[in-house]
C-alpha positions as a Python dict, from the first residue, in 0.01 Angstrom:
ca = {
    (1, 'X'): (0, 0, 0),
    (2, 'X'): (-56, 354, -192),
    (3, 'X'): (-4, 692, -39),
    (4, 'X'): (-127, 1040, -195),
    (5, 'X'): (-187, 1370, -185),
    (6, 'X'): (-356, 1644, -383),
    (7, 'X'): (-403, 2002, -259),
    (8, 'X'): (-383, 2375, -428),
    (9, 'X'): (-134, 2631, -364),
    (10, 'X'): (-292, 2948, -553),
    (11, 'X'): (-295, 2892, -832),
    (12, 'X'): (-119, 2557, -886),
    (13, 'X'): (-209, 2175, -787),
    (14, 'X'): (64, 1927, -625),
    (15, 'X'): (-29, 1560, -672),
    (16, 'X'): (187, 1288, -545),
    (17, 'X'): (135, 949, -523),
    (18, 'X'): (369, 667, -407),
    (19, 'X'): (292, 296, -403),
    (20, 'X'): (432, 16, -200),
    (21, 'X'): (411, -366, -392),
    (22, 'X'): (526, -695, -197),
    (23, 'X'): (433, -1047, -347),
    (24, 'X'): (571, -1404, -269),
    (25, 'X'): (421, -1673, -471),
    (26, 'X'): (495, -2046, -546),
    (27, 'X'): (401, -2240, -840),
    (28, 'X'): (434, -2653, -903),
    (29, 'X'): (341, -2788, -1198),
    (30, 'X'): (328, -3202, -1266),
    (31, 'X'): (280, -3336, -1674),
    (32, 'X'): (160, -3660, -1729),
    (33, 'X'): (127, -3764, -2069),
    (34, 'X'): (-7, -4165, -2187),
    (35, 'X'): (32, -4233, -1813),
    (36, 'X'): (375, -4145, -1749),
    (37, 'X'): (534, -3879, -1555),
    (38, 'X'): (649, -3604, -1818),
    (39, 'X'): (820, -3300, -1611),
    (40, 'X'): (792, -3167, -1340),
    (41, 'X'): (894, -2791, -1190),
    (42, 'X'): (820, -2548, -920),
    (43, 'X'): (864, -2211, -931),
    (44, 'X'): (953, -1965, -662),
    (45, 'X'): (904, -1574, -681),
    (46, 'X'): (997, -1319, -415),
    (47, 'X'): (875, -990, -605),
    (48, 'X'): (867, -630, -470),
    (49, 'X'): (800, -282, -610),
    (50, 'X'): (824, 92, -469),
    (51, 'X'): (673, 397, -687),
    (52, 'X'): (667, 745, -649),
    (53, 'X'): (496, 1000, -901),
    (54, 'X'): (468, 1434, -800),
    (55, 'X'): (322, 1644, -1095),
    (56, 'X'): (265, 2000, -1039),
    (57, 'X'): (77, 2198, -1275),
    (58, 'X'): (-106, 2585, -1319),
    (59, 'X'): (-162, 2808, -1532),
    (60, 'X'): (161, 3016, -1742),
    (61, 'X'): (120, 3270, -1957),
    (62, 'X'): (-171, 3188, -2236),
    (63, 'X'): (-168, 2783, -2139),
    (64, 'X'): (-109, 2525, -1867),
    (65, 'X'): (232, 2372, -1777),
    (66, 'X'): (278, 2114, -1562),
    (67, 'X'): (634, 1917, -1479),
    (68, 'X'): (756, 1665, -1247),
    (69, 'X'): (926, 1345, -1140),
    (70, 'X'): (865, 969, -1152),
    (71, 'X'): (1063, 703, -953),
    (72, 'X'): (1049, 306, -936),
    (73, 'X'): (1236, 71, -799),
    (74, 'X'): (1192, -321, -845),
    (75, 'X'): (1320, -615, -746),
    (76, 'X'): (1248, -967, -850),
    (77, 'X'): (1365, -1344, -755),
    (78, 'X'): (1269, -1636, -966),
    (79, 'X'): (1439, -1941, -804),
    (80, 'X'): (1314, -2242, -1101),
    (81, 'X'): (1366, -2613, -1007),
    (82, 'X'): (1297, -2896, -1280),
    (83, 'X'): (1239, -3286, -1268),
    (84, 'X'): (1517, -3245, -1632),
    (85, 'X'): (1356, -3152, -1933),
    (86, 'X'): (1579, -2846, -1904),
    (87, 'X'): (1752, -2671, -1711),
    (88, 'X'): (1714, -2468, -1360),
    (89, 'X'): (1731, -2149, -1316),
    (90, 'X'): (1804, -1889, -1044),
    (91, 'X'): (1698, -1535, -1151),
    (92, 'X'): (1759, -1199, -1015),
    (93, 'X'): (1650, -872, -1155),
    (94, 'X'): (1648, -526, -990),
    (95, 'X'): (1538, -247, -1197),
    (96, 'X'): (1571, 142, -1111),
    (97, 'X'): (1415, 368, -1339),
    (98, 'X'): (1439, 768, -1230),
    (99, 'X'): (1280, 1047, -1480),
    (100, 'X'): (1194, 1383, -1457),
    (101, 'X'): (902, 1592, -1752),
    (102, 'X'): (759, 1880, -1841),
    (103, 'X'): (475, 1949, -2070),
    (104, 'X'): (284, 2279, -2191),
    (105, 'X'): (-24, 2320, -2352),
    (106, 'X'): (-148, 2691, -2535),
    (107, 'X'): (-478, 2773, -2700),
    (108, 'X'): (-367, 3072, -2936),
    (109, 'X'): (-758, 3177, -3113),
    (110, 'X'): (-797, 2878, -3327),
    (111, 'X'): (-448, 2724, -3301),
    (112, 'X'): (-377, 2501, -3018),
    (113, 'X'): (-38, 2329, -2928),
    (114, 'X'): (73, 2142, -2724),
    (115, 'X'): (469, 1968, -2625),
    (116, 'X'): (654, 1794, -2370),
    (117, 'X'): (942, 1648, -2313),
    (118, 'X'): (1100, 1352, -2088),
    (119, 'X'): (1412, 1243, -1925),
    (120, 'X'): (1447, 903, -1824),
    (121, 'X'): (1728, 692, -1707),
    (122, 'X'): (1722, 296, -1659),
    (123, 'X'): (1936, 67, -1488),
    (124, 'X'): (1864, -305, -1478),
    (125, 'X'): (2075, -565, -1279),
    (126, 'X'): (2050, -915, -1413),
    (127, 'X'): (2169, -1204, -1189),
    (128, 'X'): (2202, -1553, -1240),
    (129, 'X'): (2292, -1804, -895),
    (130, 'X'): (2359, -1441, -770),
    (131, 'X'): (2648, -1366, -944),
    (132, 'X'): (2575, -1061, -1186),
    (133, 'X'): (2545, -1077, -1530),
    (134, 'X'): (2745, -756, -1718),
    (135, 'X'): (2619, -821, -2082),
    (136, 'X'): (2245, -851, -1932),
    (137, 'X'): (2272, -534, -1703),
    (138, 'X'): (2235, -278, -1937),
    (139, 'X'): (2176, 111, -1843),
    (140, 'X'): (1962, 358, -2064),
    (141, 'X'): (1940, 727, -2094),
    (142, 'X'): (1664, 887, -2325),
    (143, 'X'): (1477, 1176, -2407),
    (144, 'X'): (1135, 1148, -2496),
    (145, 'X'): (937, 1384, -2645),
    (146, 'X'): (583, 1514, -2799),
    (147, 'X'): (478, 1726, -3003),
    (148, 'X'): (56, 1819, -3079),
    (149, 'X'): (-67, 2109, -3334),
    (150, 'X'): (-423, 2163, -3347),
    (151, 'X'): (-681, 2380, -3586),
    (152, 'X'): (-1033, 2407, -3570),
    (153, 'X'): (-1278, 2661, -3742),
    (154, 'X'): (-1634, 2638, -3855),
    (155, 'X'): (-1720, 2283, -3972),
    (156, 'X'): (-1265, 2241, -4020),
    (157, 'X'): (-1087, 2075, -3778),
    (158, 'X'): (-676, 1982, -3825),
    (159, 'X'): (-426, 1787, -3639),
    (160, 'X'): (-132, 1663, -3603),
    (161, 'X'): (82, 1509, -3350),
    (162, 'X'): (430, 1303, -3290),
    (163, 'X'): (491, 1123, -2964),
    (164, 'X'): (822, 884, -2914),
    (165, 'X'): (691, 590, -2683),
    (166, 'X'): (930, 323, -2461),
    (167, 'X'): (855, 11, -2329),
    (168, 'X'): (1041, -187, -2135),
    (169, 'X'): (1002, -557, -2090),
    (170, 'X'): (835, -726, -1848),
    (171, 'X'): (986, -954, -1621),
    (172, 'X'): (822, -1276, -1783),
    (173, 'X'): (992, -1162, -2085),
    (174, 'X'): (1293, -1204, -1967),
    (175, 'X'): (1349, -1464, -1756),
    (176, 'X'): (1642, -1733, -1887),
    (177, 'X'): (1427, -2044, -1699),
    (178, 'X'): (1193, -2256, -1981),
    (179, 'X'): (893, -2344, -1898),
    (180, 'X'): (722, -2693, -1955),
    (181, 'X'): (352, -2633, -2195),
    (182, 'X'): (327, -2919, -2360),
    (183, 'X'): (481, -3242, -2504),
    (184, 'X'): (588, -3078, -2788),
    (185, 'X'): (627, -2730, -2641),
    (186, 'X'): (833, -2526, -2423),
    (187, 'X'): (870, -2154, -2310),
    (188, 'X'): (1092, -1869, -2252),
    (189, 'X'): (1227, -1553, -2276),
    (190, 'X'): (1531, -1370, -2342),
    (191, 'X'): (1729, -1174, -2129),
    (192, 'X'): (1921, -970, -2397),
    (193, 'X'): (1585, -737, -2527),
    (194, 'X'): (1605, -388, -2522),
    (195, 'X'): (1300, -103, -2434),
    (196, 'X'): (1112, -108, -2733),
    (197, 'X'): (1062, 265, -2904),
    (198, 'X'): (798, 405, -3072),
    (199, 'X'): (808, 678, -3326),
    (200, 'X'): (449, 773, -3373),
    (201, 'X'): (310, 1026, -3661),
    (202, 'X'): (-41, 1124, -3668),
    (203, 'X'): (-223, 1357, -3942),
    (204, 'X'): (-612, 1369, -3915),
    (205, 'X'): (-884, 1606, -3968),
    (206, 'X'): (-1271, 1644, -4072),
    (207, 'X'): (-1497, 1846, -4259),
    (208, 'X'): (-1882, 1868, -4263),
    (209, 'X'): (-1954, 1490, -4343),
    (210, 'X'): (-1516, 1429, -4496),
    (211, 'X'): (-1282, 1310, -4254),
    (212, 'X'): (-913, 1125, -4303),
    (213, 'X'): (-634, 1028, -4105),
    (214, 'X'): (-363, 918, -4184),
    (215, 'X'): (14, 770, -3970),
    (216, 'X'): (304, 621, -3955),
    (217, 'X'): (469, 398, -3701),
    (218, 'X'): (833, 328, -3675),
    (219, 'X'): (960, 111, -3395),
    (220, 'X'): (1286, 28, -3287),
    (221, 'X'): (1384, -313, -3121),
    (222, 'X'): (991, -430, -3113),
    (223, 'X'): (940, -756, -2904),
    (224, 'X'): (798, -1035, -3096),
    (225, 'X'): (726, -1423, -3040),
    (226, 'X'): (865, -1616, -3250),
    (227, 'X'): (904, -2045, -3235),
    (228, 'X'): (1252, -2237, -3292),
    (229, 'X'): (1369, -2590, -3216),
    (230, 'X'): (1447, -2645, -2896),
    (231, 'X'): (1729, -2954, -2879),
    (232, 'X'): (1737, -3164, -3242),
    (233, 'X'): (1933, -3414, -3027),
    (234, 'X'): (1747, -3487, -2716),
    (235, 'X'): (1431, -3365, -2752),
    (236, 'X'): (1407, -3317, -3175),
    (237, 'X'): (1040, -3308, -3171),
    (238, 'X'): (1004, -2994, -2929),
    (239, 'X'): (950, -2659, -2996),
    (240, 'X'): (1040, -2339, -2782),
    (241, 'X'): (848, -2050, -2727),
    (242, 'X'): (1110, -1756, -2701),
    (243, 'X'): (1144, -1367, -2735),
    (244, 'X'): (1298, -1210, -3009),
    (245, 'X'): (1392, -829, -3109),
    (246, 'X'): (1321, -721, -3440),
    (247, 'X'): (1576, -443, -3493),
    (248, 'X'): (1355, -191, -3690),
    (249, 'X'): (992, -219, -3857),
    (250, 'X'): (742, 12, -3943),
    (251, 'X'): (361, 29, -4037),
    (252, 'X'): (127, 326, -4206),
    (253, 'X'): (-204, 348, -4339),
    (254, 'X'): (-456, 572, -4383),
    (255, 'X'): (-808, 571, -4416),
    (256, 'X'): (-1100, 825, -4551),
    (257, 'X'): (-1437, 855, -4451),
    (258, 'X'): (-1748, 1012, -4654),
    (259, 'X'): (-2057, 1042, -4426),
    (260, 'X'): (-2309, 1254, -4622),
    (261, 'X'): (-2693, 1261, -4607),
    (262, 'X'): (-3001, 1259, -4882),
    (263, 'X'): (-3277, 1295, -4708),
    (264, 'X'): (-3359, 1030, -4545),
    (265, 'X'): (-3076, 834, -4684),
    (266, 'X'): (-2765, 870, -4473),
    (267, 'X'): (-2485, 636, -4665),
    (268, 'X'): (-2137, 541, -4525),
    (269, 'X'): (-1873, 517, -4715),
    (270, 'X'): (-1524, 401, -4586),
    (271, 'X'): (-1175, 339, -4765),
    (272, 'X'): (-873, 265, -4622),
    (273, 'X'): (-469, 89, -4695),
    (274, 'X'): (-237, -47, -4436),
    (275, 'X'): (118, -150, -4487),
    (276, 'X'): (379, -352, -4275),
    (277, 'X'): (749, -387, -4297),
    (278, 'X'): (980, -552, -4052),
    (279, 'X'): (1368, -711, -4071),
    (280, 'X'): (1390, -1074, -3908),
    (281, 'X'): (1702, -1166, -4100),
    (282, 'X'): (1888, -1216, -3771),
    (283, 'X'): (1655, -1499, -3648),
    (284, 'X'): (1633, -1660, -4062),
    (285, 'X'): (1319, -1645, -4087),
    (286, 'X'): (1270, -1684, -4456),
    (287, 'X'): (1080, -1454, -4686),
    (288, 'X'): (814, -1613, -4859),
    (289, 'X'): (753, -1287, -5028),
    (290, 'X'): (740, -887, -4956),
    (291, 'X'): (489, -748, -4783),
    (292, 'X'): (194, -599, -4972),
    (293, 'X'): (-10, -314, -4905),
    (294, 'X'): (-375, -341, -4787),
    (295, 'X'): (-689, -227, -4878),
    (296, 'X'): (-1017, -260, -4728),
    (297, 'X'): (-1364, -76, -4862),
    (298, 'X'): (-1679, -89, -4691),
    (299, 'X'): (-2003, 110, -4729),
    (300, 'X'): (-2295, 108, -4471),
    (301, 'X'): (-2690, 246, -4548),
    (302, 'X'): (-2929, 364, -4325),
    (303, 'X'): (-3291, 533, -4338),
    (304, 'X'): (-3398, 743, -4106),
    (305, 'X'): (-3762, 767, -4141),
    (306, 'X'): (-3999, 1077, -4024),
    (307, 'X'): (-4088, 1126, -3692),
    (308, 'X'): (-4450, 1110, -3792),
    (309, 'X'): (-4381, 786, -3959),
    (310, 'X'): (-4237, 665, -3605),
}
């Protein structure tokens, strides 16, 4: 169910919108392998959500501001029930997140910026057989920001931007019950990950038939997959699926583009590098040597013959 509402006041626009999400589902699964009954589970999830967004925005000074607040409220129940491969699982989570932003954008002649910034606070409540779980409740409070400075004259155009991004994980992500995917293969996730930030750098620009850009990524607590056994006693041939933080990485490259034209010959030239870093120590992983930096090169042709020739 959605409600909204746009309308002017002067000058400035008011847009709200507020959605209403309600889903019960069930799931039963039955394995069979060489004839013989494997596993079997079902799965029951009672799921709602409630959202709420209001942005107003006109005109201030020389640019455009426009602030607001976000709300969202969800509440999940995962009630998993297994024939004993594992284990079952009764999982609660209600999640509130409340935030409030402002952003402003300015056109000064050939300069343009642009900056915002965010307040957001998260509270998660993690329950297993209904009884909360402290360590897996965790509450957050950030500031997120932007920043955006733009040039432009002629044939020259400049930019550059930073932007902090957060993600939080999905509720798949975290659930504690493991799931049955195969004979050799189970799945689950972890209920101790943390929203996921983004630094994000950004330096581009072009001229004539020359562009380049150029970045640099560094992320805090990113969510990767990752494979581990799953019981070297009772089941030593199975592997499980799980969720994993990866406490800091980081990845840059930058590329350059030459585009120019001979007549009727209109040649491509492209060169760019790309480098990853991350730290998986805590899961021992082991290093089968440090990452190396990569390079790719490429160069396209085309004719473009005469209209008369046409």
């Amino acid at each position: 169910m959605n409600a909204y509402y746009n309308g002017d006041f002067g000058k400035w626009n008011i847009n709200f919108n507020g959605d209403f999400y309600n889903k019960v589902s069930q799931n039963t699964q039955t394995a069979i392998n060489d004839g013989k009954l494997d596993a079997e589970s079902e799965s029951k999830v009672r799921s709602n959500l409630y959202a709420a967004k209001l942005v107003v925005s006109g005109p201030l000074w020389k640019g455009r501001l426009s602030f607001g607040t976000e709300e969202m409220f969800t509440n999940r129940r995962n009630d998993f029930t297994q024939s004993g491969f594992s284990a079952d699982a009764f999982n609660h989570i209600r999640q509130s997140i409340y935030a409030g932003f402002l952003q402003y954008y300015l056109n000064i002649g050939r300069m343009n910026y642009g900056a915002g910034l965010r307040y957001e606070y998260q509270k998660t409540d993690y329950y297993e057989k209904d009884v909360l779980q402290a360590e897996q409740s965790p509450s957050y409070r950030n500031w997120i920001p932007f920043l955006s400075v733009g040039y432009s004259k002629d044939n020259l155009n400049l930019a550059f931007s930073y932007r902090l991004n957060k993600y939080s994980p999905i509720y798949v992500m975290l659930q504690s019950s493991i799931d049955y995917e195969s004979k050799y293969e189970y799945k689950s996730g972890d209920p101790h990950l943390k929203p996921q930030k983004q630094h994000s750098f950004n330096l581009s620009g072009n001229y004539k038939w020359l562009s380049f850009m150029a970045y640099y990524n560094y992320v805090l607590d990113m969510y990767m997959t990752w494979y581990k056994p799953y019981d070297e006693v009772n089941h030593p041939s199975v592997l499980l699926q799980t969720m994993a933080s990866v406490p800091h990485s980081y990845h840059c490259g930058a590329n350059i583009r030459v585009a120019p034209s001979f007549g009727i010959w209109y040649p491509n030239l492209t060169a760019s590098v790309f480098y990853y870093h991350d730290n998986v120590d805590h899961l021992n992983i082991p290093e089968f040597g440090k990452n190396q930096p990569q390079f790719t090169f490429s160069m396209n042709n085309n004719l473009r013959l005469p209209n008369r020739c046409s």
